[in-house]
Amino acid sequence: MTRPHAAPAGPDAGTTGRPPAPGDGTTPAVTPPADLRHHLTARLDGAARAWLDQALDEATAHPGAHGPISVWELRLAEAGRRCGPEHADAARVLILHAATADAEALTRVYRQGTADERRAVLHALPHLVPGPEALPLVEDALRTNDTRLVAAALGPYGARHLDAHAWRHAVLKCLFTGVPVALVADLAGRARGDAELARMLGDYAAERTAAGRTVPEDLHRVLALTEAAPAADGPDAPHGKES
C-alpha cells in the first residue's frame, strides 16, 4: 500500500482510561514471581515491606476462598495505599500468586474488583492459569476503553490463547486507542506472515488517510512484521491457524 505520513499513536476522541504506565521497572506478567518479589522488596520502604511480607504470609497460610471474602482479597484492595501506585501491580500479582488463585478465584476478583485489581488479575494469569479457562477475562478487558486494561489483556496469556481473529482486532484496537504495540506480547511471532492482518492494517490506514487523519507510526511497525516469512505451525502454536 502507499504509506501515508505517519504520526505517533494517540487515543482517539472518546477513549477513556490512562495510558499504560511504566511502573516500577518490571513487567509483572512476564517476571517470575520470585524475581518480582526480590525487585519489589528492594524498592519498598520498611513499612511497605513489612505489610507486603504479612500479606504474602497470610495468602500462603490461607489460600483459596474462605467465606464471602478471603483475607488476601482484602489485601489486594490495600496494595495501592500500602505500597504506592507505582508498585501496586507487582504487589497484587504476588498476593494472587501466594494465594494460588485459580481461574474461579481470579474471575471473582476480576468481576468484583476495581480497574486496578482487574489489571493485576490479567497480569497474574500467565503465572496461575495454564489453560484457556480465563480467556473470558481477557476478552472482557479488550471490550473496554481503559487502555491499561487493554495493554494487560495483551500480555503473555492473551498472546497464548486468543484466536487469530480476536488477536488481530485487539492489535487494531491498540492502534486506535493509543496503546503502544511494544506492549503486545509475542507481537512479532503472531504477526509474522499474517496476510489478513496486513490487509486490515492497510484498510485502517486508508480510512484514516481518506479522512485527512494521520496514521500511527505503530501501524507501520506492525505492517513490517507481517511481511516476514511465517513461522511453521506446530502443536505448541495454538494460534497459528484460524479458529
Short mmCIF file of C-alpha atoms in Angstrom, two decimals:
data_model
loop_
_atom_site.label_atom_id
_atom_site.label_comp_id
_atom_site.label_asym_id
_atom_site.label_seq_id
_atom_site.Cartn_x
_atom_site.Cartn_y
_atom_site.Cartn_z
CA MET A 1 0.00 0.00 0.00
CA THR A 2 1.06 3.66 -0.30
CA ARG A 3 2.46 4.68 3.02
CA PRO A 4 0.93 7.99 4.17
CA HIS A 5 2.58 10.39 6.56
CA ALA A 6 2.92 8.75 9.95
CA ALA A 7 2.49 10.28 13.37
CA PRO A 8 2.90 8.98 16.90
CA ALA A 9 -0.07 6.98 18.08
CA GLY A 10 -2.57 8.76 20.27
CA PRO A 11 -6.00 7.94 21.61
CA ASP A 12 -8.96 8.93 19.52
CA ALA A 13 -11.68 11.11 20.96
CA GLY A 14 -13.96 9.27 23.31
CA THR A 15 -11.30 6.89 24.64
CA THR A 16 -11.13 6.73 28.42
CA GLY A 17 -8.53 5.45 30.82
CA ARG A 18 -4.91 6.36 31.28
CA PRO A 19 -2.06 5.23 29.02
CA PRO A 20 -0.09 2.26 30.25
CA ALA A 21 2.34 3.41 32.92
CA PRO A 22 5.98 2.23 33.03
CA GLY A 23 5.51 1.05 36.62
CA ASP A 24 8.47 0.10 38.75
CA GLY A 25 10.75 -1.20 36.02
CA THR A 26 9.39 -4.75 35.79
CA THR A 27 6.55 -6.31 33.88
CA PRO A 28 4.53 -8.41 36.35
CA ALA A 29 3.09 -10.68 33.67
CA VAL A 30 6.49 -11.88 32.43
CA THR A 31 8.70 -11.57 35.51
CA PRO A 32 8.90 -14.80 37.60
CA PRO A 33 7.25 -14.20 40.99
CA ALA A 34 10.48 -14.84 42.92
CA ASP A 35 12.30 -12.22 40.86
CA LEU A 36 9.35 -9.86 41.11
CA ARG A 37 9.36 -10.10 44.90
CA HIS A 38 13.11 -9.50 45.08
CA HIS A 39 12.81 -6.47 42.84
CA LEU A 40 9.84 -5.08 44.73
CA THR A 41 11.12 -5.53 48.28
CA ALA A 42 14.35 -3.78 47.31
CA ARG A 43 12.33 -0.69 46.41
CA LEU A 44 9.77 -0.52 49.21
CA ASP A 45 10.34 1.31 52.47
CA GLY A 46 10.32 -0.56 55.76
CA ALA A 47 6.62 -0.18 56.49
CA ALA A 48 5.58 -1.24 52.99
CA ARG A 49 7.94 -4.22 53.07
CA ALA A 50 6.51 -5.35 56.40
CA TRP A 51 2.97 -5.02 55.06
CA LEU A 52 3.82 -7.00 51.92
CA ASP A 53 5.53 -9.76 53.88
CA GLN A 54 2.50 -10.08 56.14
CA ALA A 55 0.08 -10.05 53.19
CA LEU A 56 2.03 -12.79 51.43
CA ASP A 57 2.28 -14.88 54.60
CA GLU A 58 -1.49 -14.60 55.07
CA ALA A 59 -2.18 -15.57 51.48
CA THR A 60 0.17 -18.55 51.73
CA ALA A 61 -1.36 -19.71 55.00
CA HIS A 62 -4.97 -19.27 53.85
CA PRO A 63 -5.09 -19.73 50.06
CA GLY A 64 -8.26 -20.17 48.07
CA ALA A 65 -11.69 -18.96 49.10
CA HIS A 66 -12.75 -18.58 52.73
CA GLY A 67 -16.23 -17.22 53.36
CA PRO A 68 -17.66 -14.28 51.42
CA ILE A 69 -14.18 -12.77 51.03
CA SER A 70 -10.71 -14.04 51.86
CA VAL A 71 -8.15 -12.01 53.78
CA TRP A 72 -5.86 -11.95 50.76
CA GLU A 73 -8.63 -10.35 48.71
CA LEU A 74 -8.79 -7.54 51.27
CA ARG A 75 -5.05 -7.07 50.89
CA LEU A 76 -5.47 -6.61 47.14
CA ALA A 77 -7.62 -3.58 47.83
CA GLU A 78 -4.97 -2.13 50.19
CA ALA A 79 -1.97 -2.60 47.91
CA GLY A 80 -2.05 0.79 46.26
CA ARG A 81 -2.24 2.65 49.55
CA ARG A 82 0.36 0.45 51.28
CA CYS A 83 2.92 0.06 48.50
CA GLY A 84 2.23 3.10 46.35
CA PRO A 85 0.58 3.13 42.91
CA GLU A 86 3.86 2.53 41.10
CA HIS A 87 4.35 -0.80 42.92
CA ALA A 88 0.73 -1.90 43.37
CA ASP A 89 0.51 -4.08 40.26
CA ALA A 90 3.53 -6.12 41.34
CA ALA A 91 2.29 -6.42 44.93
CA ARG A 92 -1.14 -7.63 43.82
CA VAL A 93 0.33 -10.19 41.43
CA LEU A 94 2.49 -11.54 44.25
CA ILE A 95 -0.52 -11.80 46.57
CA LEU A 96 -2.54 -13.64 43.94
CA HIS A 97 0.36 -16.00 43.35
CA ALA A 98 0.85 -16.64 47.08
CA ALA A 99 -2.87 -17.41 47.36
CA THR A 100 -2.57 -19.86 44.42
CA ALA A 101 -5.70 -18.26 42.99
CA ASP A 102 -7.28 -20.47 40.34
CA ALA A 103 -9.39 -19.38 37.39
CA GLU A 104 -12.54 -19.30 39.51
CA ALA A 105 -10.97 -17.09 42.19
CA LEU A 106 -9.37 -14.82 39.62
CA THR A 107 -12.70 -14.43 37.86
CA ARG A 108 -14.37 -13.45 41.14
CA VAL A 109 -11.68 -10.87 41.90
CA TYR A 110 -11.88 -9.51 38.36
CA ARG A 111 -15.67 -9.21 38.35
CA GLN A 112 -15.85 -7.59 41.79
CA GLY A 113 -12.65 -5.55 41.71
CA THR A 114 -11.63 -2.08 40.70
CA ALA A 115 -9.88 -1.39 37.39
CA ASP A 116 -6.53 -1.63 39.19
CA GLU A 117 -7.43 -5.02 40.66
CA ARG A 118 -8.67 -6.23 37.29
CA ARG A 119 -5.39 -5.25 35.71
CA ALA A 120 -3.49 -7.19 38.36
CA VAL A 121 -5.60 -10.27 37.63
CA LEU A 122 -4.71 -10.03 33.94
CA HIS A 123 -1.01 -9.71 34.82
CA ALA A 124 -1.27 -12.76 37.07
CA LEU A 125 -2.91 -15.07 34.51
CA PRO A 126 0.32 -16.36 32.91
CA HIS A 127 1.61 -17.40 36.34
CA LEU A 128 -1.55 -19.10 37.55
CA VAL A 129 -3.73 -20.42 34.71
CA PRO A 130 -2.09 -22.77 32.20
CA GLY A 131 -5.20 -23.36 30.09
CA PRO A 132 -7.72 -21.14 28.28
CA GLU A 133 -10.38 -21.12 31.02
CA ALA A 134 -9.63 -17.50 31.99
CA LEU A 135 -9.86 -16.25 28.40
CA PRO A 136 -13.27 -14.58 29.05
CA LEU A 137 -11.46 -12.11 31.33
CA VAL A 138 -9.09 -11.16 28.52
CA GLU A 139 -12.00 -10.78 26.12
CA ASP A 140 -13.85 -8.58 28.62
CA ALA A 141 -10.83 -6.31 29.08
CA LEU A 142 -10.46 -5.93 25.33
CA ARG A 143 -14.04 -4.65 25.12
CA THR A 144 -13.24 -1.74 27.42
CA ASN A 145 -11.72 1.63 26.56
CA ASP A 146 -9.37 1.52 29.55
CA THR A 147 -6.00 1.50 27.78
CA ARG A 148 -4.18 -0.06 30.73
CA LEU A 149 -6.64 -2.95 30.81
CA VAL A 150 -6.28 -3.43 27.07
CA ALA A 151 -2.49 -3.50 27.39
CA ALA A 152 -2.65 -6.01 30.26
CA ALA A 153 -5.04 -8.22 28.30
CA LEU A 154 -2.46 -8.48 25.52
CA GLY A 155 0.21 -9.91 27.79
CA PRO A 156 1.56 -13.48 27.52
CA TYR A 157 -1.76 -15.12 28.44
CA GLY A 158 -3.66 -13.31 25.70
CA ALA A 159 -0.87 -14.00 23.22
CA ARG A 160 -1.09 -17.69 24.05
CA HIS A 161 -4.86 -18.16 23.97
CA LEU A 162 -6.57 -15.53 21.80
CA ASP A 163 -7.58 -16.91 18.42
CA ALA A 164 -6.31 -15.21 15.27
CA HIS A 165 -9.48 -13.22 14.62
CA ALA A 166 -9.71 -11.80 18.15
CA TRP A 167 -5.98 -11.10 18.32
CA ARG A 168 -5.97 -9.15 15.06
CA HIS A 169 -8.83 -6.97 16.22
CA ALA A 170 -7.04 -6.41 19.53
CA VAL A 171 -3.97 -5.15 17.67
CA LEU A 172 -6.18 -2.78 15.68
CA LYS A 173 -7.71 -1.58 18.94
CA CYS A 174 -4.24 -0.76 20.22
CA LEU A 175 -3.67 1.43 17.19
CA PHE A 176 -6.86 3.44 17.55
CA THR A 177 -6.72 3.79 21.35
CA GLY A 178 -3.03 4.65 21.52
CA VAL A 179 -1.77 1.56 23.35
CA PRO A 180 1.88 1.12 22.23
CA VAL A 181 2.24 -2.08 20.25
CA ALA A 182 5.52 -2.68 22.08
CA LEU A 183 3.31 -3.81 24.99
CA VAL A 184 1.71 -6.61 22.94
CA ALA A 185 3.30 -9.93 23.94
CA ASP A 186 4.70 -12.06 21.10
CA LEU A 187 3.75 -9.41 18.56
CA ALA A 188 6.49 -10.39 16.12
CA GLY A 189 5.71 -14.09 16.35
CA ARG A 190 1.98 -13.73 15.85
CA ALA A 191 2.12 -11.03 13.17
CA ARG A 192 4.77 -12.76 11.07
CA GLY A 193 3.41 -13.58 7.63
CA ASP A 194 -0.18 -12.70 8.61
CA ALA A 195 -1.67 -11.55 5.32
CA GLU A 196 -5.10 -10.94 6.83
CA LEU A 197 -3.65 -8.65 9.48
CA ALA A 198 -1.74 -6.81 6.75
CA ARG A 199 -5.00 -6.31 4.85
CA MET A 200 -6.73 -4.96 7.95
CA LEU A 201 -3.87 -2.58 8.62
CA GLY A 202 -3.98 -1.34 5.05
CA ASP A 203 -7.73 -0.75 5.23
CA TYR A 204 -7.36 1.14 8.51
CA ALA A 205 -4.58 3.33 7.12
CA ALA A 206 -6.61 4.06 4.00
CA GLU A 207 -9.64 5.07 6.08
CA ARG A 208 -7.59 7.48 8.16
CA THR A 209 -5.87 8.96 5.12
CA ALA A 210 -9.18 9.46 3.35
CA ALA A 211 -10.49 11.26 6.41
CA GLY A 212 -7.44 13.54 6.49
CA ARG A 213 -6.07 11.95 9.64
CA THR A 214 -2.52 10.82 10.35
CA VAL A 215 -1.59 7.16 10.51
CA PRO A 216 0.06 5.92 13.73
CA GLU A 217 3.72 5.06 13.32
CA ASP A 218 3.00 1.82 15.19
CA LEU A 219 0.86 0.69 12.25
CA HIS A 220 3.91 0.67 10.01
CA ARG A 221 5.85 -1.28 12.63
CA VAL A 222 3.21 -4.00 12.72
CA LEU A 223 2.85 -3.98 8.94
CA ALA A 224 6.58 -4.59 8.56
CA LEU A 225 6.27 -7.61 10.85
CA THR A 226 3.54 -9.12 8.68
CA GLU A 227 5.89 -9.04 5.71
CA ALA A 228 8.29 -11.52 7.35
CA ALA A 229 8.05 -15.20 6.44
CA PRO A 230 5.51 -17.08 8.58
CA ALA A 231 6.72 -19.50 11.22
CA ALA A 232 5.77 -23.14 10.78
CA ASP A 233 2.67 -24.15 12.70
CA GLY A 234 3.12 -26.83 15.33
CA PRO A 235 1.47 -28.38 18.35
CA ASP A 236 2.88 -25.59 20.53
CA ALA A 237 1.41 -22.83 18.36
CA PRO A 238 -2.35 -22.95 19.00
CA HIS A 239 -2.89 -19.56 17.42
CA GLY A 240 -1.21 -20.48 14.14
CA LYS A 241 -4.48 -21.06 12.34
CA GLU A 242 -7.88 -19.52 12.30
CA SER A 243 -10.24 -20.98 14.88
#
